[in-house]
């Protein structure tokens, strides 16, 4: 198992798990087989000829895009069974943690991982209780051959099933967070800073568009501004800044040879950009209100 720790902004970081040892088909569980089948169906609908298939996948993906990227990242970490826990402790199997060393300090990796794994567990538990209440209702209202559970594991869902898939996504995210917590408690990880990630992150900060990026140059050596870039642990009073853009997010997925990571990065970058835009609008509105209240007071004094 390998974990990628990828800061999206100076305050928010995406975690993604890559499973290195693929199971044999005979060893796959029923749920894994259904998950694979559901993923195949969803992709075929996206590329299908029928209009209703395109409509379902378009609105489904649009709805799922608004689920916090932190949940998708934790969902990628497989649940920890008693058997797997015993195997990990017996063999002392270490998890690789890959990250851009110029943007995340190596001595803070454990702290960052613990924050990601524990800060949303309360929210996960809350939605899991709602899942218990909502699942019987779902089977009465939305009977289907492919349940929300299997669809939730791969992120495929119809708009009518969205609330239930969201609940079950929280359950999978909670399981992933507990697995991550176990890895940290037992110190079953090794951290590996990646020079390749440093180059791609820096290229995105220097070049706002992909056509300005020269793949043969080394932006870390070419530009001294890199020395002053902030890592993702900056103080909260500092303004939050983007560290990734869509174009170099795609290059990162290609460089790491993890195609499925591209979708996760695209979603995370979009969410953080939208959040920063909303905060900027709120600040402008606040300033305009303050200015409007100060002017009448000045007029009264005159």
mmCIF file of C-alpha atoms in Angstrom:
data_model
loop_
_atom_site.group_PDB
_atom_site.id
_atom_site.type_symbol
_atom_site.label_atom_id
_atom_site.label_comp_id
_atom_site.label_asym_id
_atom_site.label_seq_id
_atom_site.Cartn_x
_atom_site.Cartn_y
_atom_site.Cartn_z
ATOM 1 C CA UNK A 1 0.000 0.000 0.000
ATOM 2 C CA UNK A 2 1.297 3.459 -0.895
ATOM 3 C CA UNK A 3 -0.014 6.832 0.273
ATOM 4 C CA UNK A 4 0.361 10.057 -1.698
ATOM 5 C CA UNK A 5 0.254 13.257 0.339
ATOM 6 C CA UNK A 6 -0.467 16.123 -2.059
ATOM 7 C CA UNK A 7 -1.043 19.676 -0.749
ATOM 8 C CA UNK A 8 -3.717 21.457 -2.807
ATOM 9 C CA UNK A 9 -3.301 24.801 -1.065
ATOM 10 C CA UNK A 10 -1.189 26.114 1.798
ATOM 11 C CA UNK A 11 -3.789 24.750 4.239
ATOM 12 C CA UNK A 12 -5.499 21.785 2.577
ATOM 13 C CA UNK A 13 -3.971 18.461 1.554
ATOM 14 C CA UNK A 14 -5.270 15.490 -0.420
ATOM 15 C CA UNK A 15 -4.393 11.967 0.658
ATOM 16 C CA UNK A 16 -4.722 9.126 -1.830
ATOM 17 C CA UNK A 17 -4.023 5.419 -1.400
ATOM 18 C CA UNK A 18 -2.627 3.221 -4.173
ATOM 19 C CA UNK A 19 -2.987 -0.519 -3.626
ATOM 20 C CA UNK A 20 0.210 -2.177 -4.780
ATOM 21 C CA UNK A 21 -0.755 -5.846 -4.453
ATOM 22 C CA UNK A 22 -3.747 -6.589 -6.645
ATOM 23 C CA UNK A 23 -5.830 -9.570 -5.553
ATOM 24 C CA UNK A 24 -6.415 -12.560 -7.793
ATOM 25 C CA UNK A 25 -9.905 -12.806 -9.260
ATOM 26 C CA UNK A 26 -10.604 -15.930 -7.178
ATOM 27 C CA UNK A 27 -9.691 -14.039 -3.987
ATOM 28 C CA UNK A 28 -11.984 -11.073 -4.619
ATOM 29 C CA UNK A 29 -14.984 -10.666 -2.339
ATOM 30 C CA UNK A 30 -18.546 -10.396 -3.595
ATOM 31 C CA UNK A 31 -18.556 -6.657 -2.904
ATOM 32 C CA UNK A 32 -15.281 -6.175 -4.828
ATOM 33 C CA UNK A 33 -16.714 -8.019 -7.826
ATOM 34 C CA UNK A 34 -19.907 -5.943 -7.736
ATOM 35 C CA UNK A 35 -17.806 -2.778 -7.389
ATOM 36 C CA UNK A 36 -15.795 -3.643 -10.491
ATOM 37 C CA UNK A 37 -18.979 -4.409 -12.411
ATOM 38 C CA UNK A 38 -20.604 -1.137 -11.300
ATOM 39 C CA UNK A 39 -17.525 0.830 -12.382
ATOM 40 C CA UNK A 40 -17.631 -0.814 -15.808
ATOM 41 C CA UNK A 41 -21.331 -0.011 -16.203
ATOM 42 C CA UNK A 42 -20.814 3.627 -15.191
ATOM 43 C CA UNK A 43 -17.979 4.127 -17.686
ATOM 44 C CA UNK A 44 -20.048 2.488 -20.439
ATOM 45 C CA UNK A 45 -22.930 4.861 -19.635
ATOM 46 C CA UNK A 46 -20.601 7.866 -19.910
ATOM 47 C CA UNK A 47 -19.529 6.700 -23.380
ATOM 48 C CA UNK A 48 -22.908 5.262 -24.380
ATOM 49 C CA UNK A 49 -25.181 6.307 -27.250
ATOM 50 C CA UNK A 50 -28.368 6.790 -25.219
ATOM 51 C CA UNK A 51 -29.253 10.266 -24.015
ATOM 52 C CA UNK A 52 -30.609 9.131 -20.627
ATOM 53 C CA UNK A 53 -27.271 7.458 -19.816
ATOM 54 C CA UNK A 54 -25.387 10.688 -20.467
ATOM 55 C CA UNK A 55 -27.921 12.617 -18.385
ATOM 56 C CA UNK A 56 -27.636 10.254 -15.406
ATOM 57 C CA UNK A 57 -23.822 10.249 -15.398
ATOM 58 C CA UNK A 58 -23.585 14.022 -15.972
ATOM 59 C CA UNK A 59 -25.854 14.957 -13.063
ATOM 60 C CA UNK A 60 -24.472 12.157 -10.888
ATOM 61 C CA UNK A 61 -20.882 13.297 -11.369
ATOM 62 C CA UNK A 62 -21.889 16.919 -10.825
ATOM 63 C CA UNK A 63 -23.521 16.045 -7.491
ATOM 64 C CA UNK A 64 -20.621 13.867 -6.355
ATOM 65 C CA UNK A 65 -18.138 16.606 -7.225
ATOM 66 C CA UNK A 66 -19.491 18.619 -4.309
ATOM 67 C CA UNK A 67 -18.721 15.945 -1.720
ATOM 68 C CA UNK A 68 -15.553 17.106 0.098
ATOM 69 C CA UNK A 69 -12.391 15.766 -1.497
ATOM 70 C CA UNK A 70 -11.160 14.748 1.965
ATOM 71 C CA UNK A 71 -13.860 12.042 2.033
ATOM 72 C CA UNK A 72 -12.839 10.703 -1.384
ATOM 73 C CA UNK A 73 -9.217 10.534 -0.279
ATOM 74 C CA UNK A 74 -9.985 8.610 2.912
ATOM 75 C CA UNK A 75 -12.320 6.313 0.963
ATOM 76 C CA UNK A 76 -9.369 5.216 -1.161
ATOM 77 C CA UNK A 77 -7.754 3.667 1.947
ATOM 78 C CA UNK A 78 -9.115 0.101 2.306
ATOM 79 C CA UNK A 79 -10.878 -0.923 5.549
ATOM 80 C CA UNK A 80 -8.684 -2.751 8.045
ATOM 81 C CA UNK A 81 -9.887 -6.252 8.940
ATOM 82 C CA UNK A 82 -8.645 -8.249 11.947
ATOM 83 C CA UNK A 83 -6.748 -10.555 9.592
ATOM 84 C CA UNK A 84 -4.999 -7.702 7.810
ATOM 85 C CA UNK A 85 -4.177 -6.058 11.135
ATOM 86 C CA UNK A 86 -2.508 -9.254 12.381
ATOM 87 C CA UNK A 87 -0.586 -9.650 9.114
ATOM 88 C CA UNK A 88 0.678 -6.065 9.248
ATOM 89 C CA UNK A 89 1.865 -6.430 12.849
ATOM 90 C CA UNK A 90 3.448 -9.809 12.230
ATOM 91 C CA UNK A 91 5.350 -8.828 9.108
ATOM 92 C CA UNK A 92 5.801 -5.190 10.134
ATOM 93 C CA UNK A 93 4.783 -4.198 6.626
ATOM 94 C CA UNK A 94 5.559 -0.512 6.093
ATOM 95 C CA UNK A 95 3.401 1.871 4.080
ATOM 96 C CA UNK A 96 5.176 4.235 1.689
ATOM 97 C CA UNK A 97 4.225 7.917 2.029
ATOM 98 C CA UNK A 98 5.179 9.966 -1.051
ATOM 99 C CA UNK A 99 5.070 13.773 -0.860
ATOM 100 C CA UNK A 100 6.712 16.947 -2.294
ATOM 101 C CA UNK A 101 9.517 17.625 0.185
ATOM 102 C CA UNK A 102 9.759 21.342 -0.664
ATOM 103 C CA UNK A 103 6.107 21.897 0.271
ATOM 104 C CA UNK A 104 5.559 19.531 3.205
ATOM 105 C CA UNK A 105 8.215 19.224 5.891
ATOM 106 C CA UNK A 106 9.269 15.612 6.410
ATOM 107 C CA UNK A 107 9.321 15.913 10.198
ATOM 108 C CA UNK A 108 5.637 16.921 10.127
ATOM 109 C CA UNK A 109 4.371 14.019 8.008
ATOM 110 C CA UNK A 110 3.005 12.130 11.020
ATOM 111 C CA UNK A 111 1.224 15.242 12.285
ATOM 112 C CA UNK A 112 -0.341 15.955 8.881
ATOM 113 C CA UNK A 113 -1.478 12.329 8.472
ATOM 114 C CA UNK A 114 -2.998 12.279 11.968
ATOM 115 C CA UNK A 115 -4.903 15.492 11.292
ATOM 116 C CA UNK A 116 -6.279 14.122 8.011
ATOM 117 C CA UNK A 117 -7.237 10.835 9.667
ATOM 118 C CA UNK A 118 -8.967 12.197 12.767
ATOM 119 C CA UNK A 119 -10.359 15.691 12.118
ATOM 120 C CA UNK A 120 -13.512 14.469 10.309
ATOM 121 C CA UNK A 121 -14.305 11.299 12.259
ATOM 122 C CA UNK A 122 -17.091 13.023 14.208
ATOM 123 C CA UNK A 123 -18.763 14.003 10.935
ATOM 124 C CA UNK A 124 -18.377 10.455 9.592
ATOM 125 C CA UNK A 125 -20.098 8.978 12.664
ATOM 126 C CA UNK A 126 -22.959 11.449 12.380
ATOM 127 C CA UNK A 127 -23.657 10.503 8.754
ATOM 128 C CA UNK A 128 -23.268 6.797 9.498
ATOM 129 C CA UNK A 129 -26.161 7.013 11.977
ATOM 130 C CA UNK A 130 -28.244 8.686 9.292
ATOM 131 C CA UNK A 131 -27.238 5.833 6.988
ATOM 132 C CA UNK A 132 -28.697 3.298 9.411
ATOM 133 C CA UNK A 133 -31.991 5.213 9.403
ATOM 134 C CA UNK A 134 -32.028 5.876 5.661
ATOM 135 C CA UNK A 135 -31.023 2.518 4.188
ATOM 136 C CA UNK A 136 -34.364 0.687 4.797
ATOM 137 C CA UNK A 137 -36.198 3.641 3.254
ATOM 138 C CA UNK A 138 -33.833 3.571 0.259
ATOM 139 C CA UNK A 139 -34.608 -0.060 -0.535
ATOM 140 C CA UNK A 140 -38.344 0.689 -0.414
ATOM 141 C CA UNK A 141 -38.195 3.805 -2.583
ATOM 142 C CA UNK A 142 -35.247 3.042 -4.904
ATOM 143 C CA UNK A 143 -35.044 -0.732 -5.470
ATOM 144 C CA UNK A 144 -32.225 -1.539 -7.877
ATOM 145 C CA UNK A 145 -29.972 -4.405 -8.932
ATOM 146 C CA UNK A 146 -26.881 -2.388 -8.018
ATOM 147 C CA UNK A 147 -27.042 -0.943 -4.519
ATOM 148 C CA UNK A 148 -25.786 2.429 -3.362
ATOM 149 C CA UNK A 149 -23.100 0.673 -1.324
ATOM 150 C CA UNK A 150 -21.346 -0.801 -4.337
ATOM 151 C CA UNK A 151 -21.825 2.377 -6.358
ATOM 152 C CA UNK A 152 -20.546 4.467 -3.457
ATOM 153 C CA UNK A 153 -17.254 2.579 -3.413
ATOM 154 C CA UNK A 154 -16.443 3.746 -6.936
ATOM 155 C CA UNK A 155 -18.237 7.100 -6.885
ATOM 156 C CA UNK A 156 -20.974 6.198 -9.373
ATOM 157 C CA UNK A 157 -24.502 7.199 -8.489
ATOM 158 C CA UNK A 158 -27.743 8.379 -9.987
ATOM 159 C CA UNK A 159 -29.130 11.726 -8.727
ATOM 160 C CA UNK A 160 -31.987 9.944 -6.909
ATOM 161 C CA UNK A 161 -29.534 7.771 -4.963
ATOM 162 C CA UNK A 162 -27.132 10.583 -4.084
ATOM 163 C CA UNK A 163 -28.105 11.110 -0.393
ATOM 164 C CA UNK A 164 -27.713 7.407 0.394
ATOM 165 C CA UNK A 165 -24.447 7.046 -1.494
ATOM 166 C CA UNK A 166 -23.153 10.098 0.384
ATOM 167 C CA UNK A 167 -23.957 8.425 3.693
ATOM 168 C CA UNK A 168 -22.181 5.225 2.725
ATOM 169 C CA UNK A 169 -19.240 7.165 1.358
ATOM 170 C CA UNK A 170 -18.896 8.604 4.868
ATOM 171 C CA UNK A 171 -18.825 5.073 6.267
ATOM 172 C CA UNK A 172 -16.018 4.073 3.901
ATOM 173 C CA UNK A 173 -14.140 7.282 4.709
ATOM 174 C CA UNK A 174 -14.478 6.498 8.429
ATOM 175 C CA UNK A 175 -13.075 2.984 7.852
ATOM 176 C CA UNK A 176 -10.167 4.508 5.915
ATOM 177 C CA UNK A 177 -9.473 7.027 8.678
ATOM 178 C CA UNK A 178 -9.359 4.242 11.299
ATOM 179 C CA UNK A 179 -6.907 2.276 9.111
ATOM 180 C CA UNK A 180 -4.743 5.392 8.779
ATOM 181 C CA UNK A 181 -4.899 5.922 12.545
ATOM 182 C CA UNK A 182 -3.732 2.321 13.081
ATOM 183 C CA UNK A 183 -0.765 2.837 10.713
ATOM 184 C CA UNK A 184 0.283 5.951 12.646
ATOM 185 C CA UNK A 185 -0.181 4.394 16.103
ATOM 186 C CA UNK A 186 2.049 1.452 15.158
ATOM 187 C CA UNK A 187 4.505 3.600 13.138
ATOM 188 C CA UNK A 188 3.995 1.385 10.096
ATOM 189 C CA UNK A 189 5.042 3.953 7.506
ATOM 190 C CA UNK A 190 8.145 5.364 5.839
ATOM 191 C CA UNK A 191 8.215 8.832 4.299
ATOM 192 C CA UNK A 192 9.808 9.481 0.912
ATOM 193 C CA UNK A 193 10.122 13.078 -0.390
ATOM 194 C CA UNK A 194 9.800 13.152 -4.168
ATOM 195 C CA UNK A 195 12.036 15.518 -6.205
ATOM 196 C CA UNK A 196 9.784 14.915 -9.243
ATOM 197 C CA UNK A 197 6.790 16.259 -7.326
ATOM 198 C CA UNK A 198 8.809 19.294 -6.223
ATOM 199 C CA UNK A 199 9.549 20.127 -9.865
ATOM 200 C CA UNK A 200 5.909 19.792 -10.952
ATOM 201 C CA UNK A 201 4.558 21.812 -8.010
ATOM 202 C CA UNK A 202 7.067 24.595 -8.628
ATOM 203 C CA UNK A 203 6.316 24.606 -12.359
ATOM 204 C CA UNK A 204 2.656 25.250 -11.536
ATOM 205 C CA UNK A 205 3.510 28.205 -9.294
ATOM 206 C CA UNK A 206 5.808 29.770 -11.883
ATOM 207 C CA UNK A 207 3.772 29.024 -15.028
ATOM 208 C CA UNK A 208 0.051 29.740 -14.897
ATOM 209 C CA UNK A 209 -0.618 27.780 -18.100
ATOM 210 C CA UNK A 210 0.749 24.458 -19.348
ATOM 211 C CA UNK A 211 1.987 25.882 -22.668
ATOM 212 C CA UNK A 212 4.432 28.070 -20.694
ATOM 213 C CA UNK A 213 5.995 25.034 -19.016
ATOM 214 C CA UNK A 214 9.289 23.707 -20.371
ATOM 215 C CA UNK A 215 9.509 20.026 -19.441
ATOM 216 C CA UNK A 216 13.280 19.988 -20.011
ATOM 217 C CA UNK A 217 14.058 22.803 -17.552
ATOM 218 C CA UNK A 218 14.338 22.538 -13.786
ATOM 219 C CA UNK A 219 12.131 25.280 -12.306
ATOM 220 C CA UNK A 220 13.599 24.763 -8.823
ATOM 221 C CA UNK A 221 17.057 25.757 -10.113
ATOM 222 C CA UNK A 222 15.794 28.292 -12.648
ATOM 223 C CA UNK A 223 13.725 30.461 -10.320
ATOM 224 C CA UNK A 224 14.776 31.749 -6.893
ATOM 225 C CA UNK A 225 11.162 32.461 -5.893
ATOM 226 C CA UNK A 226 10.870 28.792 -4.972
ATOM 227 C CA UNK A 227 13.005 29.395 -1.897
ATOM 228 C CA UNK A 228 10.272 31.540 -0.365
ATOM 229 C CA UNK A 229 7.270 29.343 -1.183
ATOM 230 C CA UNK A 230 5.173 28.424 1.833
ATOM 231 C CA UNK A 231 4.547 24.824 2.828
ATOM 232 C CA UNK A 232 1.089 23.488 3.708
ATOM 233 C CA UNK A 233 1.696 24.080 7.429
ATOM 234 C CA UNK A 234 1.697 27.874 7.282
ATOM 235 C CA UNK A 235 0.179 29.802 10.241
ATOM 236 C CA UNK A 236 -3.586 30.239 10.102
ATOM 237 C CA UNK A 237 -3.290 34.062 10.040
ATOM 238 C CA UNK A 238 -1.523 33.896 6.670
ATOM 239 C CA UNK A 239 -3.809 34.039 3.616
ATOM 240 C CA UNK A 240 -4.478 30.663 2.021
ATOM 241 C CA UNK A 241 -2.911 30.218 -1.428
ATOM 242 C CA UNK A 242 -3.268 27.600 -4.155
ATOM 243 C CA UNK A 243 -0.288 25.300 -4.671
ATOM 244 C CA UNK A 244 -1.753 23.281 -7.552
ATOM 245 C CA UNK A 245 -3.521 24.081 -10.803
ATOM 246 C CA UNK A 246 -5.554 21.820 -13.042
ATOM 247 C CA UNK A 247 -2.840 21.516 -15.686
ATOM 248 C CA UNK A 248 0.010 20.441 -13.418
ATOM 249 C CA UNK A 249 -2.383 18.280 -11.384
ATOM 250 C CA UNK A 250 -2.832 16.182 -14.530
ATOM 251 C CA UNK A 251 0.938 16.002 -15.028
ATOM 252 C CA UNK A 252 1.370 14.792 -11.433
ATOM 253 C CA UNK A 253 -1.061 11.913 -11.994
ATOM 254 C CA UNK A 254 0.864 10.987 -15.150
ATOM 255 C CA UNK A 255 4.279 11.272 -13.466
ATOM 256 C CA UNK A 256 3.177 9.043 -10.576
ATOM 257 C CA UNK A 257 1.622 6.594 -13.073
ATOM 258 C CA UNK A 258 -1.669 6.591 -11.171
ATOM 259 C CA UNK A 259 -4.380 7.478 -13.768
ATOM 260 C CA UNK A 260 -7.239 7.414 -11.239
ATOM 261 C CA UNK A 261 -5.478 10.144 -9.221
ATOM 262 C CA UNK A 262 -6.232 12.666 -11.976
ATOM 263 C CA UNK A 263 -9.952 12.698 -11.125
ATOM 264 C CA UNK A 264 -9.223 13.092 -7.408
ATOM 265 C CA UNK A 265 -6.868 16.018 -8.003
ATOM 266 C CA UNK A 266 -9.257 17.685 -10.453
ATOM 267 C CA UNK A 267 -12.077 17.500 -7.892
ATOM 268 C CA UNK A 268 -9.890 18.718 -5.013
ATOM 269 C CA UNK A 269 -8.430 21.672 -6.959
ATOM 270 C CA UNK A 270 -11.896 22.733 -8.143
ATOM 271 C CA UNK A 271 -13.319 22.598 -4.611
ATOM 272 C CA UNK A 272 -10.487 24.611 -3.058
ATOM 273 C CA UNK A 273 -10.586 27.209 -5.858
ATOM 274 C CA UNK A 274 -14.344 27.618 -5.383
ATOM 275 C CA UNK A 275 -13.861 27.923 -1.619
ATOM 276 C CA UNK A 276 -11.216 30.635 -2.012
ATOM 277 C CA UNK A 277 -13.414 32.533 -4.489
ATOM 278 C CA UNK A 278 -16.324 32.414 -2.032
ATOM 279 C CA UNK A 279 -14.078 33.700 0.766
ATOM 280 C CA UNK A 280 -12.861 36.561 -1.430
ATOM 281 C CA UNK A 281 -16.433 37.560 -2.267
ATOM 282 C CA UNK A 282 -17.328 37.444 1.421
ATOM 283 C CA UNK A 283 -14.370 39.672 2.311
ATOM 284 C CA UNK A 284 -15.349 42.191 -0.385
ATOM 285 C CA UNK A 285 -18.923 42.236 0.869
ATOM 286 C CA UNK A 286 -17.702 42.744 4.437
ATOM 287 C CA UNK A 287 -15.500 45.654 3.434
ATOM 288 C CA UNK A 288 -18.296 47.305 1.455
ATOM 289 C CA UNK A 289 -20.656 47.014 4.446
ATOM 290 C CA UNK A 290 -17.991 48.459 6.774
ATOM 291 C CA UNK A 291 -17.383 51.346 4.372
ATOM 292 C CA UNK A 292 -21.118 52.030 4.138
ATOM 293 C CA UNK A 293 -21.468 52.174 7.934
ATOM 294 C CA UNK A 294 -18.405 54.420 8.426
ATOM 295 C CA UNK A 295 -19.491 57.104 5.887
ATOM 296 C CA UNK A 296 -22.797 57.988 7.624
ATOM 297 C CA UNK A 297 -20.942 58.369 10.956
ATOM 298 C CA UNK A 298 -18.545 60.852 9.367
ATOM 299 C CA UNK A 299 -21.447 62.831 7.945
ATOM 300 C CA UNK A 300 -23.069 63.029 11.393
ATOM 301 C CA UNK A 301 -19.821 64.348 12.974
ATOM 302 C CA UNK A 302 -19.651 67.070 10.352
#
